Amino acid sequence: MGSPPSAPAPPPTAAERRLHLAAARGRARSCVRCPQLVAARTTVVFGAGDPDAEVLFVGESPGRSEDQQGLPLVGAPGRLLTDLLGEIGLRREDVYVTTALKCRPPSGRDPLAEELSHCREHLHAQIALVRPKVVCTLGNFATKLLREDPGSIKTLHGRAEVRRLGTRTVRLLPVHHPDAALYEPRLVDVLRADLALVPGLVELPEPPQPVPDPPRGTDRGVTPPVDEDPRGQLGLFEIDGPA
């Protein structure tokens, strides 16, 4: 007669998650899987913000300033995001900001598929440990990457959906990148309107989480979205602004 199944391990405490996040940062900073990135980077840009944030932002990859400072989304795009967050009652330090790729590609080129694959476990670890309710993808590239779908930010922005990212299920909200809004000023109001949806999404019940969690170290990828009743709690988020 076999032994009874063991009870699932209790979820880590906030203090334990902070320690695990610091360890994940250390693993990312010592990563040498992508020779071109290792040769060109000044530092590894892991992420910054509240490790217990309810809202997490994901951009594409660090730019020159981010690579020099070791922080994501700095300079004018970062200031714009900070200002728009202030309009909805959030401070920059209330959210967590990271990028899909943790190192700046040489000459600012687009990330390679292999590089993104290597970095996926770092991003999924951040999402699992911060445990956000809402993940905002910044711009076209991050939106396509996390949704694993070729849909354009022009049609997807401001449309929330339930997605599983690694071992965490979240409400995913694509928004325009602040950098794009600076180059195309009409997008500032579009970005403002989309970010105004965030407080309402945070107030919704947390999506059901996978039970049991996959074993540590596995990467289960992204599952298809869960449609929610358009007449119900997410109906008000089904808007379509300017492309």
mmCIF file of C-alpha atoms in Angstrom:
data_model
loop_
_atom_site.group_PDB
_atom_site.id
_atom_site.type_symbol
_atom_site.label_atom_id
_atom_site.label_comp_id
_atom_site.label_asym_id
_atom_site.label_seq_id
_atom_site.Cartn_x
_atom_site.Cartn_y
_atom_site.Cartn_z
ATOM 1 C CA MET A 1 0.000 0.000 0.000
ATOM 2 C CA GLY A 2 1.494 3.285 -1.080
ATOM 3 C CA SER A 3 2.092 6.223 1.179
ATOM 4 C CA PRO A 4 -0.550 8.984 1.182
ATOM 5 C CA PRO A 5 0.164 11.974 -1.071
ATOM 6 C CA SER A 6 2.031 14.736 0.669
ATOM 7 C CA ALA A 7 0.272 18.010 1.315
ATOM 8 C CA PRO A 8 1.222 20.840 -1.068
ATOM 9 C CA ALA A 9 3.931 23.107 0.239
ATOM 10 C CA PRO A 10 2.630 26.393 1.678
ATOM 11 C CA PRO A 11 3.191 29.420 -0.550
ATOM 12 C CA PRO A 12 6.327 31.406 0.263
ATOM 13 C CA THR A 13 5.975 34.390 2.538
ATOM 14 C CA ALA A 14 6.656 37.919 1.306
ATOM 15 C CA ALA A 15 10.078 37.827 2.969
ATOM 16 C CA GLU A 16 10.911 34.514 1.317
ATOM 17 C CA ARG A 17 9.792 35.810 -2.087
ATOM 18 C CA ARG A 18 12.067 38.825 -1.693
ATOM 19 C CA LEU A 19 15.009 36.529 -0.984
ATOM 20 C CA HIS A 20 14.149 34.360 -3.989
ATOM 21 C CA LEU A 21 13.856 37.476 -6.164
ATOM 22 C CA ALA A 22 17.302 38.629 -5.041
ATOM 23 C CA ALA A 23 18.657 35.176 -5.928
ATOM 24 C CA ALA A 24 16.969 35.369 -9.339
ATOM 25 C CA ARG A 25 18.615 38.757 -9.881
ATOM 26 C CA GLY A 26 21.975 37.194 -9.081
ATOM 27 C CA ARG A 27 21.405 34.379 -11.568
ATOM 28 C CA ALA A 28 20.459 36.862 -14.284
ATOM 29 C CA ARG A 29 23.507 39.025 -13.622
ATOM 30 C CA SER A 30 25.837 36.030 -13.910
ATOM 31 C CA CYS A 31 24.157 34.639 -17.041
ATOM 32 C CA VAL A 32 26.542 34.110 -19.978
ATOM 33 C CA ARG A 33 24.272 32.137 -22.325
ATOM 34 C CA CYS A 34 24.231 34.799 -25.069
ATOM 35 C CA PRO A 35 27.830 35.565 -26.158
ATOM 36 C CA GLN A 36 26.938 38.663 -28.192
ATOM 37 C CA LEU A 37 25.029 40.204 -25.297
ATOM 38 C CA VAL A 38 27.718 39.361 -22.765
ATOM 39 C CA ALA A 39 30.362 40.991 -24.958
ATOM 40 C CA ALA A 40 28.352 44.173 -25.543
ATOM 41 C CA ARG A 41 26.505 44.820 -22.265
ATOM 42 C CA THR A 42 27.571 47.225 -19.562
ATOM 43 C CA THR A 43 25.329 45.535 -17.023
ATOM 44 C CA VAL A 44 22.319 43.250 -16.726
ATOM 45 C CA VAL A 45 19.084 45.200 -16.306
ATOM 46 C CA PHE A 46 16.978 42.876 -14.170
ATOM 47 C CA GLY A 47 14.075 45.019 -12.966
ATOM 48 C CA ALA A 48 13.112 47.623 -10.399
ATOM 49 C CA GLY A 49 10.199 48.571 -8.196
ATOM 50 C CA ASP A 50 8.007 47.060 -5.513
ATOM 51 C CA PRO A 51 8.709 43.308 -5.157
ATOM 52 C CA ASP A 52 5.119 42.903 -3.924
ATOM 53 C CA ALA A 53 3.555 45.043 -6.685
ATOM 54 C CA GLU A 54 0.077 44.307 -7.976
ATOM 55 C CA VAL A 55 1.033 45.745 -11.384
ATOM 56 C CA LEU A 56 4.078 44.677 -13.410
ATOM 57 C CA PHE A 57 5.223 46.315 -16.657
ATOM 58 C CA VAL A 58 7.215 44.435 -19.302
ATOM 59 C CA GLY A 59 9.132 46.218 -22.044
ATOM 60 C CA GLU A 60 11.303 44.804 -24.826
ATOM 61 C CA SER A 61 14.984 45.204 -23.985
ATOM 62 C CA PRO A 62 17.221 47.806 -22.305
ATOM 63 C CA GLY A 63 18.273 50.851 -24.290
ATOM 64 C CA ARG A 64 21.563 52.694 -24.010
ATOM 65 C CA SER A 65 20.582 54.656 -20.876
ATOM 66 C CA GLU A 66 19.157 51.555 -19.186
ATOM 67 C CA ASP A 67 22.341 49.637 -19.957
ATOM 68 C CA GLN A 68 24.440 52.402 -18.426
ATOM 69 C CA GLN A 69 22.307 52.862 -15.307
ATOM 70 C CA GLY A 70 21.255 49.263 -14.754
ATOM 71 C CA LEU A 71 17.589 50.300 -14.441
ATOM 72 C CA PRO A 72 14.625 49.700 -16.776
ATOM 73 C CA LEU A 73 12.697 52.490 -18.490
ATOM 74 C CA VAL A 74 14.678 55.591 -17.553
ATOM 75 C CA GLY A 75 14.960 58.984 -19.235
ATOM 76 C CA ALA A 76 12.027 60.701 -20.930
ATOM 77 C CA PRO A 77 9.945 57.499 -21.440
ATOM 78 C CA GLY A 78 10.332 56.672 -17.776
ATOM 79 C CA ARG A 79 9.290 60.162 -16.740
ATOM 80 C CA LEU A 80 6.195 59.956 -18.938
ATOM 81 C CA LEU A 81 5.196 56.638 -17.374
ATOM 82 C CA THR A 82 5.761 58.076 -13.898
ATOM 83 C CA ASP A 83 3.554 61.077 -14.688
ATOM 84 C CA LEU A 84 0.750 58.942 -16.132
ATOM 85 C CA LEU A 85 0.887 56.551 -13.191
ATOM 86 C CA GLY A 86 0.547 59.544 -10.879
ATOM 87 C CA GLU A 87 -2.692 60.457 -12.639
ATOM 88 C CA ILE A 88 -4.212 57.113 -11.570
ATOM 89 C CA GLY A 89 -2.911 57.303 -8.019
ATOM 90 C CA LEU A 90 0.189 55.131 -8.426
ATOM 91 C CA ARG A 91 3.816 56.001 -7.817
ATOM 92 C CA ARG A 92 6.606 54.483 -9.872
ATOM 93 C CA GLU A 93 7.794 52.715 -6.734
ATOM 94 C CA ASP A 94 4.336 51.109 -6.357
ATOM 95 C CA VAL A 95 4.797 49.012 -9.526
ATOM 96 C CA TYR A 96 7.469 46.668 -10.832
ATOM 97 C CA VAL A 97 9.127 47.323 -14.202
ATOM 98 C CA THR A 98 11.217 44.883 -16.192
ATOM 99 C CA THR A 99 12.033 43.871 -19.759
ATOM 100 C CA ALA A 100 11.717 40.645 -21.717
ATOM 101 C CA LEU A 101 15.438 40.746 -22.500
ATOM 102 C CA LYS A 102 17.756 41.689 -19.635
ATOM 103 C CA CYS A 103 20.746 42.848 -21.707
ATOM 104 C CA ARG A 104 20.989 45.557 -24.356
ATOM 105 C CA PRO A 105 21.522 44.018 -27.798
ATOM 106 C CA PRO A 106 24.576 45.278 -29.700
ATOM 107 C CA SER A 107 23.882 48.615 -31.410
ATOM 108 C CA GLY A 108 20.309 48.432 -30.100
ATOM 109 C CA ARG A 109 19.274 45.768 -32.637
ATOM 110 C CA ASP A 110 16.138 43.673 -32.156
ATOM 111 C CA PRO A 111 16.508 40.733 -29.747
ATOM 112 C CA LEU A 112 17.092 37.339 -31.339
ATOM 113 C CA ALA A 113 14.651 34.489 -30.751
ATOM 114 C CA GLU A 114 17.341 32.441 -29.016
ATOM 115 C CA GLU A 115 18.179 35.334 -26.693
ATOM 116 C CA LEU A 116 14.539 35.777 -25.720
ATOM 117 C CA SER A 117 14.254 32.048 -25.101
ATOM 118 C CA HIS A 118 17.236 32.165 -22.762
ATOM 119 C CA CYS A 119 15.743 35.109 -20.871
ATOM 120 C CA ARG A 120 12.218 33.702 -20.592
ATOM 121 C CA GLU A 121 12.946 31.846 -17.354
ATOM 122 C CA HIS A 122 14.194 35.084 -15.741
ATOM 123 C CA LEU A 123 10.980 36.907 -16.698
ATOM 124 C CA HIS A 124 8.752 34.043 -15.556
ATOM 125 C CA ALA A 125 10.648 33.906 -12.249
ATOM 126 C CA GLN A 126 10.011 37.621 -11.721
ATOM 127 C CA ILE A 127 6.293 37.239 -12.434
ATOM 128 C CA ALA A 128 6.032 34.203 -10.154
ATOM 129 C CA LEU A 129 7.841 35.906 -7.269
ATOM 130 C CA VAL A 130 6.330 39.405 -7.507
ATOM 131 C CA ARG A 131 2.884 37.822 -7.980
ATOM 132 C CA PRO A 132 1.192 40.742 -9.792
ATOM 133 C CA LYS A 133 -2.507 40.739 -10.565
ATOM 134 C CA VAL A 134 -1.969 42.765 -13.734
ATOM 135 C CA VAL A 135 0.851 42.605 -16.278
ATOM 136 C CA CYS A 136 1.064 45.494 -18.759
ATOM 137 C CA THR A 137 3.022 44.823 -21.927
ATOM 138 C CA LEU A 138 4.684 47.978 -23.221
ATOM 139 C CA GLY A 139 4.518 48.226 -26.990
ATOM 140 C CA ASN A 140 4.232 45.919 -29.942
ATOM 141 C CA PHE A 141 7.190 43.657 -29.318
ATOM 142 C CA ALA A 142 6.480 42.791 -25.682
ATOM 143 C CA THR A 143 2.790 42.298 -26.473
ATOM 144 C CA LYS A 144 3.494 39.823 -29.277
ATOM 145 C CA LEU A 145 6.082 38.017 -27.172
ATOM 146 C CA LEU A 146 3.979 37.466 -24.062
ATOM 147 C CA ARG A 147 0.798 36.696 -25.986
ATOM 148 C CA GLU A 148 2.696 34.468 -28.442
ATOM 149 C CA ASP A 149 0.502 35.949 -31.135
ATOM 150 C CA PRO A 150 1.225 38.306 -34.072
ATOM 151 C CA GLY A 151 -1.602 40.690 -33.152
ATOM 152 C CA SER A 152 -0.689 44.367 -33.360
ATOM 153 C CA ILE A 153 -0.642 46.778 -30.436
ATOM 154 C CA LYS A 154 -2.748 49.090 -32.614
ATOM 155 C CA THR A 155 -5.737 46.785 -32.198
ATOM 156 C CA LEU A 156 -4.894 45.082 -28.896
ATOM 157 C CA HIS A 157 -4.087 48.067 -26.696
ATOM 158 C CA GLY A 158 -6.493 48.565 -23.818
ATOM 159 C CA ARG A 159 -7.990 45.064 -24.139
ATOM 160 C CA ALA A 160 -7.471 43.008 -20.989
ATOM 161 C CA GLU A 161 -7.454 39.230 -21.018
ATOM 162 C CA VAL A 162 -6.574 36.432 -18.626
ATOM 163 C CA ARG A 163 -3.272 34.740 -19.506
ATOM 164 C CA ARG A 164 -0.972 32.254 -17.869
ATOM 165 C CA LEU A 165 2.667 33.364 -17.915
ATOM 166 C CA GLY A 166 4.913 30.633 -16.592
ATOM 167 C CA THR A 167 3.396 29.491 -13.292
ATOM 168 C CA ARG A 168 1.289 32.607 -12.718
ATOM 169 C CA THR A 169 -2.099 33.547 -14.179
ATOM 170 C CA VAL A 170 -2.610 37.289 -14.585
ATOM 171 C CA ARG A 171 -4.730 39.866 -16.347
ATOM 172 C CA LEU A 172 -2.643 40.973 -19.299
ATOM 173 C CA LEU A 173 -3.161 44.532 -20.546
ATOM 174 C CA PRO A 174 -1.278 45.626 -23.689
ATOM 175 C CA VAL A 175 -0.492 49.366 -23.828
ATOM 176 C CA HIS A 176 1.613 51.556 -26.082
ATOM 177 C CA HIS A 177 5.226 52.056 -25.078
ATOM 178 C CA PRO A 178 5.914 55.508 -23.570
ATOM 179 C CA ASP A 179 8.757 55.912 -26.067
ATOM 180 C CA ALA A 180 6.280 55.555 -28.957
ATOM 181 C CA ALA A 181 4.026 58.143 -27.328
ATOM 182 C CA LEU A 182 6.913 60.606 -27.173
ATOM 183 C CA TYR A 183 7.551 60.190 -30.908
ATOM 184 C CA GLU A 184 3.850 60.300 -31.769
ATOM 185 C CA PRO A 185 2.205 62.742 -29.316
ATOM 186 C CA ARG A 186 -1.359 61.678 -30.154
ATOM 187 C CA LEU A 187 -0.571 58.350 -28.487
ATOM 188 C CA VAL A 188 -0.083 60.044 -25.107
ATOM 189 C CA ASP A 189 -3.843 60.309 -24.641
ATOM 190 C CA VAL A 190 -4.298 56.721 -25.848
ATOM 191 C CA LEU A 191 -1.724 55.525 -23.329
ATOM 192 C CA ARG A 192 -3.352 57.659 -20.635
ATOM 193 C CA ALA A 193 -6.763 56.111 -21.326
ATOM 194 C CA ASP A 194 -5.378 52.568 -21.311
ATOM 195 C CA LEU A 195 -3.481 53.051 -18.050
ATOM 196 C CA ALA A 196 -6.665 54.439 -16.501
ATOM 197 C CA LEU A 197 -8.020 50.873 -16.754
ATOM 198 C CA VAL A 198 -5.371 49.516 -14.391
ATOM 199 C CA PRO A 199 -7.009 50.393 -11.024
ATOM 200 C CA GLY A 200 -10.235 48.679 -12.083
ATOM 201 C CA LEU A 201 -8.349 45.563 -13.163
ATOM 202 C CA VAL A 202 -6.494 45.440 -9.859
ATOM 203 C CA GLU A 203 -9.811 45.557 -8.000
ATOM 204 C CA LEU A 204 -11.127 42.485 -9.836
ATOM 205 C CA PRO A 205 -10.748 39.093 -8.130
ATOM 206 C CA GLU A 206 -7.431 37.427 -8.826
ATOM 207 C CA PRO A 207 -7.712 34.904 -11.676
ATOM 208 C CA PRO A 208 -7.623 31.248 -10.553
ATOM 209 C CA GLN A 209 -4.044 30.088 -10.192
ATOM 210 C CA PRO A 210 -2.647 26.762 -11.430
ATOM 211 C CA VAL A 211 -2.973 24.033 -8.805
ATOM 212 C CA PRO A 212 -0.690 22.373 -8.141
ATOM 213 C CA ASP A 213 2.139 24.611 -9.277
ATOM 214 C CA PRO A 214 4.563 22.938 -11.701
ATOM 215 C CA PRO A 215 7.814 21.721 -10.120
ATOM 216 C CA ARG A 216 10.439 24.378 -9.598
ATOM 217 C CA GLY A 217 12.562 24.961 -12.654
ATOM 218 C CA THR A 218 9.937 23.988 -15.220
ATOM 219 C CA ASP A 219 8.715 26.402 -17.842
ATOM 220 C CA ARG A 220 5.144 25.735 -18.953
ATOM 221 C CA GLY A 221 4.978 28.711 -21.314
ATOM 222 C CA VAL A 222 1.884 30.741 -22.109
ATOM 223 C CA THR A 223 -1.584 29.223 -22.321
ATOM 224 C CA PRO A 224 -4.411 30.562 -24.496
ATOM 225 C CA PRO A 225 -6.417 33.427 -22.996
ATOM 226 C CA VAL A 226 -9.548 32.825 -20.953
ATOM 227 C CA ASP A 227 -12.466 34.742 -22.401
ATOM 228 C CA GLU A 228 -14.576 36.566 -19.852
ATOM 229 C CA ASP A 229 -18.184 37.645 -20.290
ATOM 230 C CA PRO A 230 -18.051 40.877 -22.314
ATOM 231 C CA ARG A 231 -21.259 41.951 -20.585
ATOM 232 C CA GLY A 232 -19.693 41.434 -17.172
ATOM 233 C CA GLN A 233 -16.714 42.705 -15.265
ATOM 234 C CA LEU A 234 -14.326 43.120 -18.203
ATOM 235 C CA GLY A 235 -16.854 44.438 -20.689
ATOM 236 C CA LEU A 236 -15.981 48.020 -19.897
ATOM 237 C CA PHE A 237 -12.377 47.330 -20.918
ATOM 238 C CA GLU A 238 -13.230 46.298 -24.483
ATOM 239 C CA ILE A 239 -12.454 49.659 -26.066
ATOM 240 C CA ASP A 240 -10.618 50.563 -29.221
ATOM 241 C CA GLY A 241 -8.766 53.845 -29.453
ATOM 242 C CA PRO A 242 -6.812 55.320 -32.324
ATOM 243 C CA ALA A 243 -4.349 52.989 -34.022
#
